[in-house]
XYZ file of C-alpha atoms in Angstrom:
666
model
C 97.697 138.904 109.175
C 98.685 139.395 105.499
C 97.468 137.019 102.794
C 100.939 135.500 102.381
C 101.286 134.950 106.127
C 97.788 133.457 106.282
C 98.632 131.128 103.385
C 101.827 129.947 105.080
C 99.900 129.343 108.312
C 97.196 127.372 106.493
C 99.779 125.084 104.892
C 101.406 124.340 108.242
C 98.094 123.968 110.061
C 96.623 121.567 107.500
C 99.837 119.506 107.515
C 99.615 119.253 111.318
C 95.954 118.238 111.136
C 96.774 115.562 108.532
C 99.518 114.224 110.787
C 97.211 114.092 113.798
C 94.419 112.379 111.855
C 96.320 109.941 109.635
C 99.460 109.210 111.646
C 98.560 109.690 115.309
C 94.934 108.585 114.805
C 93.975 111.484 117.099
C 91.874 114.057 115.155
C 92.124 117.649 116.414
C 89.254 119.243 114.472
C 85.917 117.958 113.173
C 85.895 117.194 109.443
C 83.717 120.212 108.729
C 86.218 122.599 110.318
C 89.082 120.964 108.427
C 87.142 121.398 105.187
C 86.701 125.140 105.874
C 90.453 125.631 106.251
C 91.168 123.544 103.167
C 88.693 125.531 101.049
C 90.279 128.775 102.289
C 93.689 127.501 101.143
C 92.270 126.602 97.711
C 90.730 130.086 97.376
C 94.069 131.781 98.089
C 95.873 129.507 95.629
C 93.289 130.279 92.955
C 94.007 134.001 93.318
C 97.766 133.555 93.691
C 98.850 130.435 91.737
C 102.457 131.688 91.853
C 102.452 130.971 95.598
C 101.697 127.261 95.171
C 104.631 125.045 96.202
C 105.067 121.247 96.048
C 104.505 120.929 99.821
C 101.030 122.474 99.689
C 98.244 120.068 100.836
C 96.445 120.890 97.585
C 99.229 119.254 95.585
C 98.558 115.756 96.925
C 96.278 114.989 93.978
C 97.617 115.480 90.491
C 95.068 116.583 87.900
C 96.774 114.730 85.052
C 96.892 110.962 84.604
C 100.256 109.397 83.731
C 100.578 107.464 80.474
C 102.812 104.884 82.178
C 105.206 104.580 85.079
C 108.805 105.560 84.441
C 111.747 103.694 85.916
C 113.585 104.834 89.044
C 117.004 103.351 89.824
C 117.633 102.916 93.551
C 120.941 104.494 94.578
C 120.991 102.025 97.484
C 119.315 98.685 96.550
C 116.024 97.807 98.266
C 116.879 94.369 99.572
C 114.447 91.768 100.831
C 114.852 89.877 104.104
C 115.660 86.256 104.732
C 112.857 84.424 106.545
C 112.807 82.423 109.752
C 109.755 80.171 109.573
C 110.481 78.344 112.831
C 111.829 79.386 116.232
C 115.031 77.407 115.673
C 115.762 79.456 112.543
C 115.445 82.678 114.556
C 117.770 81.168 117.157
C 120.236 80.300 114.379
C 120.096 83.929 113.180
C 121.015 85.182 116.655
C 123.861 82.650 116.838
C 125.217 83.733 113.424
C 125.158 87.393 114.474
C 126.962 86.713 117.752
C 129.565 84.524 116.106
C 130.007 86.852 113.128
C 130.583 89.825 115.430
C 132.505 87.798 118.040
C 130.240 89.145 120.807
C 128.599 87.266 123.682
C 125.374 89.269 123.209
C 123.909 91.459 120.462
C 121.391 94.277 120.848
C 118.465 94.057 118.395
C 115.673 96.362 117.256
C 112.428 94.401 116.903
C 109.442 95.638 114.886
C 106.460 94.421 112.888
C 106.584 92.988 109.380
C 103.794 94.721 107.505
C 101.897 93.013 104.704
C 101.872 95.775 102.124
C 104.016 97.279 99.394
C 107.640 98.377 99.971
C 108.229 101.997 98.974
C 111.194 104.363 98.778
C 110.532 108.056 99.543
C 113.184 110.551 98.456
C 113.300 113.852 100.335
C 115.613 116.682 99.297
C 116.186 119.346 101.952
C 113.014 118.144 103.681
C 110.721 118.158 100.616
C 109.265 115.002 99.046
C 110.528 114.889 95.445
C 110.164 111.249 94.390
C 108.650 107.907 95.390
C 109.323 104.497 93.890
C 108.296 100.878 94.369
C 110.907 98.229 95.199
C 110.687 96.589 91.772
C 113.571 94.138 91.403
C 115.456 95.767 94.273
C 117.670 97.795 91.942
C 115.053 99.764 90.026
C 111.335 100.336 90.587
C 108.321 102.262 89.310
C 107.965 106.008 89.782
C 104.730 106.399 91.801
C 105.376 109.923 93.084
C 102.040 111.331 91.969
C 100.137 108.530 93.711
C 102.215 108.657 96.897
C 101.411 112.364 97.232
C 97.750 111.433 97.694
C 98.541 109.495 100.910
C 97.925 111.963 103.696
C 99.932 109.935 106.214
C 103.071 110.781 104.219
C 104.358 114.332 104.802
C 105.125 116.370 101.712
C 107.495 118.392 103.889
C 109.364 117.088 106.925
C 108.865 118.773 110.290
C 111.567 121.048 111.632
C 114.267 122.937 109.782
C 117.471 120.865 109.880
C 117.220 118.026 107.322
C 119.680 116.110 105.122
C 120.210 117.314 101.572
C 119.066 113.830 100.451
C 117.062 111.372 102.539
C 115.818 108.068 101.112
C 113.160 106.736 103.528
C 112.197 103.075 103.197
C 108.788 101.907 104.381
C 105.532 100.096 103.643
C 102.309 101.327 102.074
C 99.300 99.358 103.297
C 95.535 99.500 103.691
C 93.823 99.096 107.048
C 91.100 96.492 107.582
C 88.509 99.246 107.962
C 89.430 100.968 104.700
C 89.713 97.640 102.884
C 86.191 96.630 103.910
C 84.841 100.026 102.888
C 86.538 99.741 99.486
C 85.056 96.305 98.825
C 81.596 97.386 99.981
C 81.708 100.258 97.510
C 82.858 97.877 94.756
C 79.968 95.488 95.467
C 77.471 98.347 95.278
C 78.863 99.314 91.873
C 78.979 95.667 90.712
C 82.752 95.954 90.356
C 85.431 93.360 91.131
C 86.465 93.202 94.782
C 90.008 92.792 96.140
C 91.084 89.505 97.741
C 93.017 91.086 100.624
C 94.305 94.447 101.908
C 97.753 93.953 100.387
C 96.344 93.468 96.886
C 94.100 96.467 97.425
C 97.049 98.632 98.494
C 99.226 97.490 95.579
C 96.406 97.928 93.061
C 95.557 101.362 94.398
C 99.148 102.573 94.346
C 99.739 101.420 90.771
C 96.807 103.313 89.291
C 97.852 105.345 86.262
C 95.425 108.058 87.369
C 96.421 109.358 90.839
C 92.874 110.662 91.318
C 91.757 107.032 91.666
C 94.480 106.439 94.263
C 93.308 109.534 96.135
C 89.828 107.993 96.480
C 91.287 104.991 98.355
C 92.652 105.493 101.843
C 96.188 104.170 102.099
C 98.538 104.288 105.084
C 102.290 104.182 105.548
C 104.944 103.217 108.112
C 108.655 104.044 107.911
C 111.123 101.334 108.837
C 114.444 101.794 107.054
C 116.962 103.977 105.306
C 118.537 104.013 101.869
C 120.665 106.967 100.819
C 121.403 109.784 103.279
C 123.587 112.760 102.375
C 125.411 113.882 104.403
C 125.687 110.674 106.395
C 126.378 112.642 109.587
C 122.589 112.878 110.034
C 122.365 109.135 110.616
C 122.050 108.069 114.270
C 124.263 105.253 115.515
C 121.338 102.843 116.013
C 118.288 101.725 114.054
C 115.965 102.479 116.992
C 117.240 106.072 117.122
C 116.698 106.368 113.365
C 113.007 105.543 113.840
C 112.797 108.074 116.688
C 114.347 110.686 114.385
C 111.791 109.823 111.686
C 108.965 110.351 114.166
C 110.360 113.788 115.119
C 110.328 114.729 111.417
C 106.657 113.755 111.102
C 107.175 110.435 109.324
C 104.795 107.674 110.487
C 106.535 105.051 112.629
C 104.769 102.053 114.153
C 104.501 102.148 117.943
C 104.955 98.383 118.288
C 108.744 98.154 118.441
C 111.350 97.320 121.050
C 115.087 97.120 121.728
C 116.084 93.659 123.012
C 119.317 91.844 123.788
C 118.799 88.103 124.012
C 117.080 85.414 121.981
C 114.648 85.083 124.888
C 113.773 88.755 124.448
C 113.198 88.270 120.725
C 110.970 85.254 121.310
C 109.020 87.152 123.951
C 108.379 89.991 121.466
C 107.372 87.458 118.793
C 104.803 85.788 121.069
C 103.480 89.129 122.318
C 102.847 90.362 118.771
C 101.368 86.973 117.755
C 98.729 87.388 120.481
C 98.129 90.996 119.416
C 97.983 90.212 115.697
C 94.218 89.758 115.389
C 93.586 93.035 117.233
C 95.759 95.152 114.950
C 93.928 97.376 112.433
C 96.195 96.191 109.604
C 97.764 92.946 108.369
C 101.184 91.721 109.439
C 102.806 88.381 108.627
C 105.559 88.330 111.226
C 108.107 90.413 113.082
C 111.546 91.667 112.048
C 114.758 91.536 114.066
C 117.610 93.879 113.114
C 120.992 94.335 114.716
C 120.485 97.749 116.344
C 123.975 99.190 115.865
C 124.490 100.550 112.350
C 128.251 99.955 112.629
C 127.684 96.305 113.497
C 125.198 96.050 110.618
C 127.967 97.177 108.273
C 130.360 94.642 109.765
C 127.915 91.793 109.105
C 127.181 93.004 105.585
C 124.977 91.275 103.021
C 124.520 87.942 101.302
C 122.915 87.756 97.849
C 119.920 90.125 98.011
C 119.449 90.093 101.774
C 121.253 91.625 104.760
C 122.989 89.335 107.251
C 122.032 91.673 110.099
C 118.248 91.229 109.806
C 115.668 88.474 109.540
C 111.884 88.231 109.241
C 110.427 85.813 111.800
C 107.214 84.763 110.091
C 104.003 83.651 111.754
C 102.627 80.149 111.060
C 100.913 79.929 107.705
C 97.171 79.596 107.301
C 95.874 76.259 106.053
C 92.878 74.843 104.147
C 91.630 71.541 102.685
C 91.182 70.850 98.978
C 91.529 68.107 96.333
C 94.478 67.291 94.042
C 93.154 67.267 90.468
C 96.529 66.445 88.895
C 100.305 66.727 89.304
C 102.400 68.406 86.612
C 106.027 69.512 86.610
C 107.346 72.970 85.903
C 110.888 73.918 84.873
C 112.475 76.735 86.841
C 114.884 79.404 85.594
C 117.809 77.296 86.816
C 116.469 74.036 85.360
C 115.001 72.712 88.602
C 112.096 70.344 87.962
C 109.341 70.990 90.496
C 106.177 68.897 90.832
C 103.125 71.160 91.059
C 99.749 70.050 92.332
C 96.740 71.312 90.333
C 94.059 71.906 92.956
C 90.357 72.384 93.239
C 90.227 76.179 93.943
C 90.405 77.029 97.648
C 90.823 80.312 99.558
C 93.923 80.323 101.805
C 94.735 83.472 103.740
C 92.467 85.596 101.584
C 93.887 84.321 98.272
C 92.304 81.784 95.904
C 94.817 78.976 95.391
C 94.636 76.629 92.373
C 98.272 75.447 92.243
C 100.663 74.460 95.018
C 104.268 73.321 95.035
C 105.261 69.808 96.017
C 108.940 70.898 96.072
C 110.544 67.753 94.651
C 109.981 64.066 93.919
C 111.286 62.968 97.327
C 108.764 65.226 99.059
C 105.909 63.765 97.007
C 106.960 60.295 98.108
C 107.579 61.300 101.726
C 104.184 62.979 102.036
C 102.566 60.197 100.009
C 100.566 62.562 97.800
C 98.345 60.926 95.162
C 96.252 62.449 92.398
C 92.697 62.522 93.786
C 93.784 62.987 97.437
C 92.206 65.441 99.846
C 95.169 67.513 101.056
C 96.092 70.248 103.518
C 97.310 73.348 101.663
C 99.057 76.307 103.235
C 100.790 79.424 102.052
C 104.363 78.851 103.211
C 105.577 82.119 104.623
C 102.226 83.539 103.539
C 103.555 83.694 99.975
C 104.064 80.392 98.123
C 101.217 77.854 98.445
C 102.403 74.348 99.311
C 100.825 70.948 99.917
C 101.473 69.979 103.538
C 99.965 66.496 103.778
C 97.318 64.118 102.469
C 94.230 62.980 104.402
C 94.707 59.291 103.666
C 91.357 58.345 105.213
C 89.686 60.229 102.359
C 91.781 58.732 99.544
C 89.550 57.457 96.699
C 90.023 53.968 95.228
C 91.139 55.378 91.862
C 93.858 57.673 93.318
C 96.991 57.604 91.132
C 100.664 57.876 92.077
C 102.918 60.586 90.644
C 105.492 59.552 88.021
C 108.469 61.877 87.471
C 109.150 62.348 83.728
C 112.606 61.423 82.377
C 112.709 64.189 79.736
C 112.227 67.934 80.176
C 108.651 68.868 79.165
C 109.966 72.116 77.637
C 113.039 71.128 75.589
C 113.175 67.338 75.707
C 116.629 67.234 77.321
C 117.394 64.497 79.819
C 116.229 65.075 83.408
C 118.890 64.080 85.903
C 118.852 63.712 89.683
C 122.139 63.031 91.486
C 121.859 60.498 94.295
C 122.832 62.998 96.985
C 120.476 65.755 95.782
C 116.743 66.177 96.234
C 116.085 68.317 93.154
C 115.886 66.897 89.627
C 117.093 69.193 86.845
C 116.855 69.645 83.107
C 120.336 69.161 81.625
C 119.758 71.493 78.647
C 121.062 74.610 80.390
C 122.132 76.626 77.335
C 119.256 75.418 75.150
C 116.120 75.004 77.310
C 113.586 77.830 76.736
C 112.591 77.788 80.428
C 116.192 78.590 81.369
C 116.952 81.075 78.594
C 116.619 84.298 80.536
C 118.608 83.056 83.491
C 121.282 81.539 81.221
C 121.668 84.793 79.259
C 121.838 86.988 82.358
C 124.450 84.710 83.912
C 126.422 84.568 80.655
C 126.503 88.375 80.383
C 127.240 89.234 84.021
C 130.320 91.242 84.923
C 132.285 88.302 86.328
C 131.434 86.122 83.315
C 131.548 87.528 79.745
C 131.029 91.086 81.049
C 128.518 92.390 78.479
C 127.694 95.814 79.909
C 124.141 96.992 79.259
C 122.592 93.546 78.792
C 120.262 93.713 81.783
C 117.104 91.921 82.794
C 114.675 94.146 80.860
C 116.612 93.818 77.605
C 116.945 90.049 78.033
C 113.214 89.765 78.750
C 112.397 91.469 75.450
C 114.985 89.548 73.420
C 113.651 86.219 74.687
C 109.935 87.105 74.657
C 110.217 88.363 71.052
C 112.169 85.185 70.141
C 115.107 87.246 68.878
C 117.587 85.397 71.089
C 117.316 81.708 72.014
C 120.850 80.881 73.160
C 123.932 82.925 74.155
C 125.337 82.337 70.661
C 122.462 84.398 69.198
C 123.790 87.480 71.014
C 126.717 87.589 68.623
C 124.384 87.628 65.611
C 122.387 90.659 66.754
C 122.119 93.661 64.440
C 121.597 97.332 65.187
C 117.953 97.466 64.061
C 116.910 94.450 66.127
C 118.162 96.184 69.263
C 117.123 99.740 68.385
C 113.509 98.633 67.925
C 113.290 97.338 71.499
C 111.284 99.289 74.054
C 113.344 102.070 75.698
C 116.346 101.239 73.519
C 117.472 104.028 71.195
C 120.066 103.800 68.437
C 122.901 105.061 70.668
C 122.106 102.544 73.412
C 121.909 99.791 70.788
C 125.314 100.790 69.432
C 126.804 100.713 72.944
C 125.375 97.252 73.614
C 126.652 95.900 70.306
C 130.090 97.300 71.135
C 129.994 95.564 74.529
C 128.995 92.265 72.887
C 131.812 92.624 70.356
C 134.320 93.449 73.115
C 133.307 90.315 75.021
C 134.485 88.134 72.107
C 138.034 88.387 73.456
C 137.876 86.837 76.880
C 139.543 84.370 79.183
C 138.846 80.654 79.210
C 138.032 80.843 82.937
C 135.354 83.513 82.415
C 133.881 81.540 79.512
C 133.619 78.335 81.562
C 131.952 80.244 84.395
C 129.605 81.970 81.900
C 128.226 78.598 80.752
C 126.328 78.347 84.055
C 127.310 74.751 84.829
C 125.888 73.696 88.168
C 128.444 73.704 91.021
C 131.053 75.454 88.832
C 131.826 78.853 90.328
C 134.531 81.375 89.430
C 137.250 79.629 91.417
C 136.524 76.194 89.927
C 136.365 77.710 86.429
C 139.840 79.192 86.938
C 141.195 75.820 88.120
C 139.698 74.057 85.095
C 141.135 76.650 82.719
C 144.623 76.339 84.212
C 144.529 72.519 84.221
C 143.176 71.875 80.713
C 144.144 75.028 78.805
C 141.295 74.830 76.257
C 137.509 74.505 76.135
C 137.540 71.389 73.945
C 139.864 69.701 76.413
C 137.429 70.498 79.227
C 134.489 69.226 77.157
C 136.251 65.963 76.386
C 137.437 65.297 79.940
C 136.171 62.163 81.654
C 135.189 62.058 85.285
C 138.551 60.580 86.333
C 140.355 63.374 84.441
C 138.294 66.059 86.154
C 139.011 64.619 89.590
C 142.689 65.467 89.029
C 141.824 69.200 89.042
C 142.392 71.156 92.239
C 139.231 71.286 94.431
C 137.118 69.295 91.923
C 135.280 66.501 93.710
C 132.846 63.823 92.517
C 129.784 66.134 92.585
C 131.435 68.838 90.448
C 132.979 66.265 88.104
C 129.623 64.541 87.535
C 127.953 67.918 86.906
C 130.560 68.794 84.262
C 130.287 65.420 82.529
C 126.496 65.613 82.492
C 126.488 69.172 81.103
C 128.906 68.427 78.268
C 127.241 65.116 77.424
C 124.093 67.015 76.393
C 124.266 67.551 72.612
C 122.343 70.839 72.833
C 124.959 72.358 75.145
C 127.901 71.269 72.973
C 126.163 72.707 69.922
C 125.722 76.123 71.556
C 129.397 76.186 72.619
C 130.504 75.426 69.039
C 128.202 78.203 67.790
C 129.804 80.607 70.266
C 133.292 79.720 69.055
C 132.147 80.021 65.429
C 130.830 83.514 66.262
C 134.421 84.615 66.874
C 134.935 84.154 70.611
C 138.674 83.989 71.362
C 139.718 82.486 74.678
C 143.033 82.934 76.457
C 144.319 81.227 79.589
C 145.350 83.679 82.306
C 148.866 83.183 83.524
C 149.363 82.695 87.264
C 151.065 85.582 89.101
C 151.370 84.105 92.587
C 153.286 86.446 94.921
C 154.900 84.330 97.666
C 154.877 87.177 100.200
C 151.119 87.705 99.764
C 150.011 84.071 99.848
C 147.768 83.558 102.888
C 147.583 87.265 103.727
C 144.102 88.724 104.312
C 143.177 92.120 102.855
C 140.082 94.292 103.404
C 139.170 96.970 100.823
C 137.287 100.112 101.879
C 136.485 103.491 100.356
C 136.964 104.621 96.734
C 140.366 103.859 95.227
C 141.890 106.477 92.846
C 142.431 104.412 89.677
C 140.790 101.011 90.100
C 137.524 99.577 91.375
C 137.476 97.384 94.455
C 136.544 94.420 92.225
C 139.683 95.029 90.151
C 141.831 95.283 93.284
C 140.245 92.094 94.637
C 140.984 90.222 91.396
C 144.656 91.309 91.456
C 145.062 90.271 95.089
C 143.433 86.885 94.602
C 145.562 86.316 91.502
C 148.632 86.984 93.658
C 147.469 84.394 96.192
C 146.022 86.702 98.863
C 142.576 86.493 100.460
C 140.075 89.387 100.406
C 137.596 89.631 103.295
C 134.529 91.807 103.784
C 135.130 92.865 107.400
C 138.063 93.808 109.605
C 139.207 91.536 112.432
C 142.354 90.832 114.396
C 143.258 88.318 111.668
C 143.295 91.009 108.947
C 146.788 91.590 107.503
C 146.179 94.868 105.647
C 143.346 97.351 105.071
C 143.514 99.140 101.702
C 141.767 102.496 102.244
C 140.543 104.898 99.598
C 138.516 108.116 99.728
C 135.534 108.227 102.108
C 136.643 105.116 103.991
C 134.232 104.498 106.873
C 133.939 102.270 109.912
C 136.273 99.597 108.497
C 139.137 102.096 108.569
C 138.247 103.126 112.112
C 138.150 99.493 113.240
C 141.526 98.813 111.606
C 143.040 101.728 113.523
C 141.497 100.472 116.768
C 142.921 96.959 116.234
C 146.313 98.191 115.037
C 145.910 96.652 111.580
C 148.304 98.060 108.949
C 146.512 100.545 106.639
C 147.832 101.168 103.120
C 146.670 103.133 100.075
C 146.339 102.104 96.444
C 149.898 103.159 95.552
C 151.320 100.975 98.323
C 149.131 98.071 97.172
C 150.406 98.385 93.597
C 153.978 98.513 94.875
C 153.352 95.285 96.821
C 151.945 93.555 93.749
C 154.818 94.709 91.520
C 157.701 94.104 93.918
């Protein structure tokens, strides 16, 4: 056997041995024999460095430490799952799926919910080229060098026929055995130990030096898909996707099933609950996914979560501790939340010192006093909460909680409508606690549409106290932006141009951009059409607002409260003084389209689907996300998928962009 043939064999053999040891948990060779083969590979690579390829086992550990993690944008967002904390919520999920799909029964894929770190692995033609954390769901950290140290993850997929691009979604975690070994080693070195396996896995994966990651044994399971090109590689079901992953050498958990009824899902849940303590790794529940990929697409997504999947969580762990005090914190949306300051207690492997009391009504309902001994749990194994007080242990000097009347951050009035449980700070445009959220909402595409003003830029502008209110955006200069992290002069110029362009906008967009509670895009349009000017809206009394289409008492009271706050009025005047010009969009109702339902699919030649949707809604039509017998028209562009196929099956009229434009102009 020639040296090159021997080298190729060694790479394949070592990859197979890694798979058997780390994925199948079924070692083929003793460690000593494995080491001999590995040393032989290193010797060949030393003599012939030009032979070394990225899929060589020797390339799992990078010799150079990264200065910092770079950003990776996810082509397909990494969404989180909605939770079902009780059986009835899982039952409600099944009911929503059946009703949404108009089917008497839905087939589900059931699997475990691992307690680790979500990761995206990008393979190109079968080779691992990039790995990234979930981050905010739209962009994450590049951890490729560290992921390559995890021997459970193949650097090269098995077989020959692979997609040009495959984005594998999965979970990096640490087993109980490896976690205990890591902490024992830390104790021996008088170093800080990790609280739980998840923290250990996350901390290990985010090391700037991948050699440190390589010293800690991490594991991985595949469970989802992001981008896949060409899409013809994708099986028709989620369960078959996991089987395909396994055939390519990607780790897939054996504890999974295909089930059809809610009884089947509950049976799987109870089976895994009994097995939980015997598993070699942590899980915090099970996941149910609609098995058919076509039906998944039909159900679609809501906010940052899919409608076709849910995480059925296990009951939270609980502990007893003492309430030292009760403060309030102001959320990004102005919600005022009572927070119990606790005597430190370990709950589910994490030391808890603060726990939410949700709202004032909950404090009263649970009868929580300062000084009480309380039951604390981690709701959904994430957010600590106070469950109840042990009244038998209440001390004589226990004190009741008093909700403040003014925001502790900005001093604005705290209001709590009679029919709502949550109290809120009324200083939406002014309150420092709400600044980031207010700015992001103000700049979003459907509001003032300031392209390039994303979360990371807003974080810096607020943290550096450059921007305090939306009005400050229009006072920004080139140098202030160019000096921000990862913001060059060209990017700063583009952002300034986008801010300047947003000065000319519609009254409806401006009203929506203010972030007034209960005022969405539709209500903002109705207000703009009814009043015709922002000062008229600001001056409107509750009885005036109730004359507006679809504005009820709750929305009217929210508007009055918002505009009665001096801080908010001041910011609006500053915005107008900064040169914002507002126009009222003229109605273009098309009688023949009123009440018709359209579905948009594929890529249209000259306009985005959002633009097409806006034109249709302006004409009086409805735009739906899925095709049904009630659909009037499907507007199909390039690369139209299952929606087009379903329209053809149901006999729904299919048109192109040119026909749509003709309809709108006729």
